[in-house]
PDB file of C-alpha atoms in Angstrom:
ATOM      1  CA  MET F   1      50.146-100.188  99.121  1.00 51.00           C
ATOM      2  CA  LYS F   2      46.976-102.233  98.440  1.00 58.00           C
ATOM      3  CA  VAL F   3      44.777 -99.390  99.701  1.00 64.00           C
ATOM      4  CA  ASN F   4      46.327 -96.961  97.240  1.00 80.00           C
ATOM      5  CA  LYS F   5      45.747 -99.332  94.295  1.00 80.00           C
ATOM      6  CA  PHE F   6      42.138 -99.780  95.346  1.00 81.00           C
ATOM      7  CA  TYR F   7      41.535 -96.044  95.441  1.00 82.00           C
ATOM      8  CA  LEU F   8      43.248 -95.526  92.091  1.00 82.00           C
ATOM      9  CA  ALA F   9      41.100 -98.237  90.522  1.00 83.00           C
ATOM     10  CA  LEU F  10      37.950 -96.733  92.042  1.00 82.00           C
ATOM     11  CA  ILE F  11      38.840 -93.259  90.731  1.00 85.00           C
ATOM     12  CA  ALA F  12      39.588 -94.689  87.286  1.00 84.00           C
ATOM     13  CA  ILE F  13      36.232 -96.494  87.185  1.00 88.00           C
ATOM     14  CA  LEU F  14      34.362 -93.354  88.235  1.00 86.00           C
ATOM     15  CA  PHE F  15      36.197 -91.309  85.642  1.00 82.00           C
ATOM     16  CA  VAL F  16      35.291 -93.753  82.831  1.00 82.00           C
ATOM     17  CA  ALA F  17      31.659 -93.845  84.029  1.00 77.00           C
ATOM     18  CA  CYS F  18      31.475 -90.044  83.930  1.00 70.00           C
ATOM     19  CA  ILE F  19      32.855 -89.960  80.382  1.00 75.00           C
ATOM     20  CA  ILE F  20      30.405 -92.642  79.205  1.00 73.00           C
ATOM     21  CA  PHE F  21      27.501 -90.766  80.826  1.00 69.00           C
ATOM     22  CA  ALA F  22      28.490 -87.471  79.244  1.00 66.00           C
ATOM     23  CA  PHE F  23      28.876 -89.092  75.817  1.00 63.00           C
ATOM     24  CA  TYR F  24      25.484 -90.800  76.172  1.00 61.00           C
ATOM     25  CA  ARG F  25      23.746 -87.519  77.086  1.00 59.00           C
ATOM     26  CA  LYS F  26      25.409 -85.724  74.179  1.00 55.00           C
ATOM     27  CA  PHE F  27      24.262 -88.521  71.837  1.00 51.00           C
ATOM     28  CA  ASN F  28      20.651 -88.224  73.006  1.00 52.00           C
ATOM     29  CA  ASP F  29      20.703 -84.430  72.580  1.00 45.00           C
ATOM     30  CA  GLN F  30      22.159 -84.527  69.077  1.00 47.00           C
ATOM     31  CA  SER F  31      19.913 -87.248  67.674  1.00 55.00           C
ATOM     32  CA  SER F  32      16.602 -85.712  68.706  1.00 68.00           C
ATOM     33  CA  CYS F  33      14.438 -84.138  66.019  1.00 77.00           C
ATOM     34  CA  PRO F  34      13.200 -80.533  65.999  1.00 77.00           C
ATOM     35  CA  GLU F  35       9.478 -80.159  66.732  1.00 80.00           C
ATOM     36  CA  PRO F  36       8.551 -78.755  63.263  1.00 78.00           C
ATOM     37  CA  VAL F  37      10.059 -81.841  61.564  1.00 78.00           C
ATOM     38  CA  LEU F  38       8.144 -84.188  63.857  1.00 78.00           C
ATOM     39  CA  ALA F  39       4.927 -82.192  63.274  1.00 79.00           C
ATOM     40  CA  ASN F  40       5.328 -82.484  59.478  1.00 78.00           C
ATOM     41  CA  PHE F  41       6.013 -86.218  59.783  1.00 77.00           C
ATOM     42  CA  LYS F  42       2.910 -86.751  61.991  1.00 78.00           C
ATOM     43  CA  ALA F  43       0.844 -84.710  59.509  1.00 78.00           C
ATOM     44  CA  GLY F  44       1.941 -87.011  56.696  1.00 74.00           C
ATOM     45  CA  LYS F  45       4.027 -84.408  54.875  1.00 76.00           C
ATOM     46  CA  THR F  46       6.724 -86.846  53.760  1.00 76.00           C
ATOM     47  CA  TYR F  47       8.229 -87.674  50.377  1.00 77.00           C
ATOM     48  CA  GLY F  48       8.091 -91.441  50.713  1.00 78.00           C
ATOM     49  CA  HIS F  49      10.720 -94.073  51.336  1.00 83.00           C
ATOM     50  CA  PRO F  50      14.176 -94.197  49.776  1.00 88.00           C
ATOM     51  CA  TYR F  51      15.213 -95.915  46.572  1.00 86.00           C
ATOM     52  CA  GLN F  52      18.251 -97.380  48.318  1.00 89.00           C
ATOM     53  CA  VAL F  53      19.780 -97.424  51.862  1.00 91.00           C
ATOM     54  CA  ILE F  54      23.521 -97.704  52.474  1.00 88.00           C
ATOM     55  CA  VAL F  55      24.734 -98.671  55.997  1.00 89.00           C
ATOM     56  CA  LYS F  56      28.535 -98.905  56.075  1.00 85.00           C
ATOM     57  CA  PRO F  57      29.899 -96.669  58.851  1.00 78.00           C
ATOM     58  CA  TRP F  58      33.099 -98.742  58.983  1.00 78.00           C
ATOM     59  CA  ASN F  59      34.009 -97.192  55.588  1.00 76.00           C
ATOM     60  CA  GLY F  60      34.401 -93.767  57.216  1.00 72.00           C
ATOM     61  CA  ARG F  61      32.259 -90.709  57.801  1.00 76.00           C
ATOM     62  CA  HIS F  62      28.978 -90.146  55.955  1.00 75.00           C
ATOM     63  CA  ASN F  63      28.445 -93.786  54.956  1.00 83.00           C
ATOM     64  CA  VAL F  64      25.015 -94.281  56.474  1.00 89.00           C
ATOM     65  CA  TYR F  65      22.616 -92.643  54.058  1.00 91.00           C
ATOM     66  CA  ALA F  66      19.638 -93.169  51.801  1.00 92.00           C
ATOM     67  CA  ILE F  67      19.033 -92.208  48.199  1.00 91.00           C
ATOM     68  CA  PHE F  68      15.579 -90.818  47.402  1.00 90.00           C
ATOM     69  CA  MET F  69      14.306 -90.426  43.831  1.00 89.00           C
ATOM     70  CA  LEU F  70      11.841 -87.536  43.426  1.00 87.00           C
ATOM     71  CA  PRO F  71      10.028 -86.041  40.426  1.00 87.00           C
ATOM     72  CA  VAL F  72      11.607 -82.839  39.096  1.00 83.00           C
ATOM     73  CA  GLU F  73       8.463 -80.780  39.774  1.00 81.00           C
ATOM     74  CA  GLN F  74       8.464 -81.803  43.445  1.00 76.00           C
ATOM     75  CA  LYS F  75      10.598 -79.689  45.740  1.00 76.00           C
ATOM     76  CA  ALA F  76      12.110 -81.889  48.514  1.00 69.00           C
ATOM     77  CA  GLY F  77      12.490 -81.276  52.194  1.00 70.00           C
ATOM     78  CA  LYS F  78      15.874 -80.901  53.789  1.00 80.00           C
ATOM     79  CA  ASN F  79      15.309 -83.226  56.768  1.00 82.00           C
ATOM     80  CA  LEU F  80      15.642 -86.951  57.201  1.00 84.00           C
ATOM     81  CA  LEU F  81      13.703 -88.824  59.840  1.00 82.00           C
ATOM     82  CA  VAL F  82      14.632 -92.425  60.772  1.00 87.00           C
ATOM     83  CA  THR F  83      12.219 -94.275  63.066  1.00 84.00           C
ATOM     84  CA  ILE F  84      13.611 -97.128  65.166  1.00 85.00           C
ATOM     85  CA  LYS F  85      11.733 -99.785  67.148  1.00 80.00           C
ATOM     86  CA  GLY F  86       9.913 -98.322  70.116  1.00 69.00           C
ATOM     87  CA  GLY F  87       8.992 -95.078  68.345  1.00 65.00           C
ATOM     88  CA  ARG F  88      12.398 -93.417  68.802  1.00 83.00           C
ATOM     89  CA  THR F  89      13.235 -91.011  66.002  1.00 85.00           C
ATOM     90  CA  TYR F  90      16.573 -89.710  64.735  1.00 87.00           C
ATOM     91  CA  CYS F  91      17.118 -86.808  62.360  1.00 87.00           C
ATOM     92  CA  GLY F  92      19.586 -86.176  59.651  1.00 87.00           C
ATOM     93  CA  ARG F  93      20.113 -83.779  56.737  1.00 87.00           C
ATOM     94  CA  ALA F  94      19.318 -84.155  53.057  1.00 86.00           C
ATOM     95  CA  TRP F  95      20.766 -82.547  49.948  1.00 87.00           C
ATOM     96  CA  ARG F  96      20.272 -82.803  46.212  1.00 86.00           C
ATOM     97  CA  VAL F  97      22.956 -84.782  44.308  1.00 87.00           C
ATOM     98  CA  GLY F  98      21.676 -84.519  40.730  1.00 85.00           C
ATOM     99  CA  THR F  99      20.471 -87.218  38.353  1.00 86.00           C
ATOM    100  CA  GLU F 100      23.330 -89.700  38.854  1.00 86.00           C
ATOM    101  CA  TYR F 101      25.068 -90.650  42.095  1.00 87.00           C
ATOM    102  CA  GLU F 102      27.426 -93.594  42.760  1.00 84.00           C
ATOM    103  CA  GLY F 103      26.058 -95.697  39.938  1.00 86.00           C
ATOM    104  CA  ILE F 104      22.399 -94.898  40.600  1.00 87.00           C
ATOM    105  CA  GLN F 105      20.778 -93.229  37.649  1.00 89.00           C
ATOM    106  CA  ALA F 106      17.547 -91.285  38.131  1.00 87.00           C
ATOM    107  CA  LYS F 107      14.604 -92.075  35.867  1.00 89.00           C
ATOM    108  CA  PRO F 108      13.770 -89.442  33.230  1.00 91.00           C
ATOM    109  CA  GLY F 109      11.965 -86.562  34.954  1.00 90.00           C
ATOM    110  CA  TYR F 110      13.415 -87.434  38.381  1.00 89.00           C
ATOM    111  CA  TYR F 111      16.384 -86.319  40.476  1.00 90.00           C
ATOM    112  CA  LEU F 112      18.232 -87.860  43.419  1.00 91.00           C
ATOM    113  CA  ILE F 113      18.425 -86.719  47.038  1.00 90.00           C
ATOM    114  CA  LYS F 114      21.029 -88.048  49.483  1.00 91.00           C
ATOM    115  CA  ALA F 115      19.960 -88.013  53.123  1.00 90.00           C
ATOM    116  CA  GLY F 116      22.260 -89.150  55.870  1.00 89.00           C
ATOM    117  CA  LEU F 117      22.582 -89.742  59.586  1.00 87.00           C
ATOM    118  CA  LYS F 118      25.564 -88.613  61.619  1.00 85.00           C
ATOM    119  CA  THR F 119      28.199 -91.349  61.803  1.00 83.00           C
ATOM    120  CA  ARG F 120      28.212 -91.118  65.603  1.00 83.00           C
ATOM    121  CA  THR F 121      24.439 -91.665  65.787  1.00 84.00           C
ATOM    122  CA  SER F 122      24.431 -94.572  63.330  1.00 85.00           C
ATOM    123  CA  SER F 123      27.419 -96.243  64.969  1.00 83.00           C
ATOM    124  CA  LEU F 124      25.772 -96.163  68.384  1.00 84.00           C
ATOM    125  CA  LEU F 125      22.515 -97.532  66.907  1.00 85.00           C
ATOM    126  CA  ILE F 126      24.447-100.396  65.290  1.00 86.00           C
ATOM    127  CA  ALA F 127      26.208-101.053  68.625  1.00 85.00           C
ATOM    128  CA  ARG F 128      22.799-101.245  70.272  1.00 84.00           C
ATOM    129  CA  GLY F 129      21.689-103.901  67.728  1.00 86.00           C
ATOM    130  CA  PHE F 130      19.503-101.813  65.382  1.00 88.00           C
ATOM    131  CA  ILE F 131      21.381-102.501  62.138  1.00 89.00           C
ATOM    132  CA  LYS F 132      18.466-104.388  60.548  1.00 91.00           C
ATOM    133  CA  GLN F 133      16.130-101.476  61.284  1.00 91.00           C
ATOM    134  CA  LEU F 134      18.652 -99.024  59.831  1.00 90.00           C
ATOM    135  CA  LYS F 135      18.811-101.083  56.623  1.00 91.00           C
ATOM    136  CA  ASP F 136      15.010-101.188  56.284  1.00 91.00           C
ATOM    137  CA  PRO F 137      13.870 -98.469  53.808  1.00 90.00           C
ATOM    138  CA  HIS F 138      10.475 -98.253  55.463  1.00 90.00           C
ATOM    139  CA  ASN F 139      12.106 -96.674  58.556  1.00 90.00           C
ATOM    140  CA  TRP F 140      13.550 -93.747  56.507  1.00 90.00           C
ATOM    141  CA  ASN F 141      11.459 -90.742  55.524  1.00 85.00           C
ATOM    142  CA  LEU F 142      12.274 -87.468  53.823  1.00 84.00           C
ATOM    143  CA  VAL F 143      10.432 -84.645  55.550  1.00 81.00           C
TER     144      VAL F 143
END
């Protein structure tokens, strides 16, 4: 009987390891940035740092985001680039939210852009100990 329990435990451990490996590979594939976005970032074609960064993934989906305030005459990019220690970059999407969003009022002549990371990406970064870097507005860029 002991031999059977040993083999069952070994199979269970291998199964869990395979699932973790597959999830990790999927995470790395989803969080990488397209080459044109990286090229624009390296060329300095960014819209600056955010007005405010919100990092609260425990409140549900789409709760890791930044609010950018841009002049009305400036058309914004649709990509977010977050740089974490070691030069690793993660991409997200951005969309226009108007002149007022969740208590943040845009200055006259400005509008607000909300740019967020996937909850899965941000949760894994927090689990790896990068929450301070996620909260730092200097690590967020609109491209």
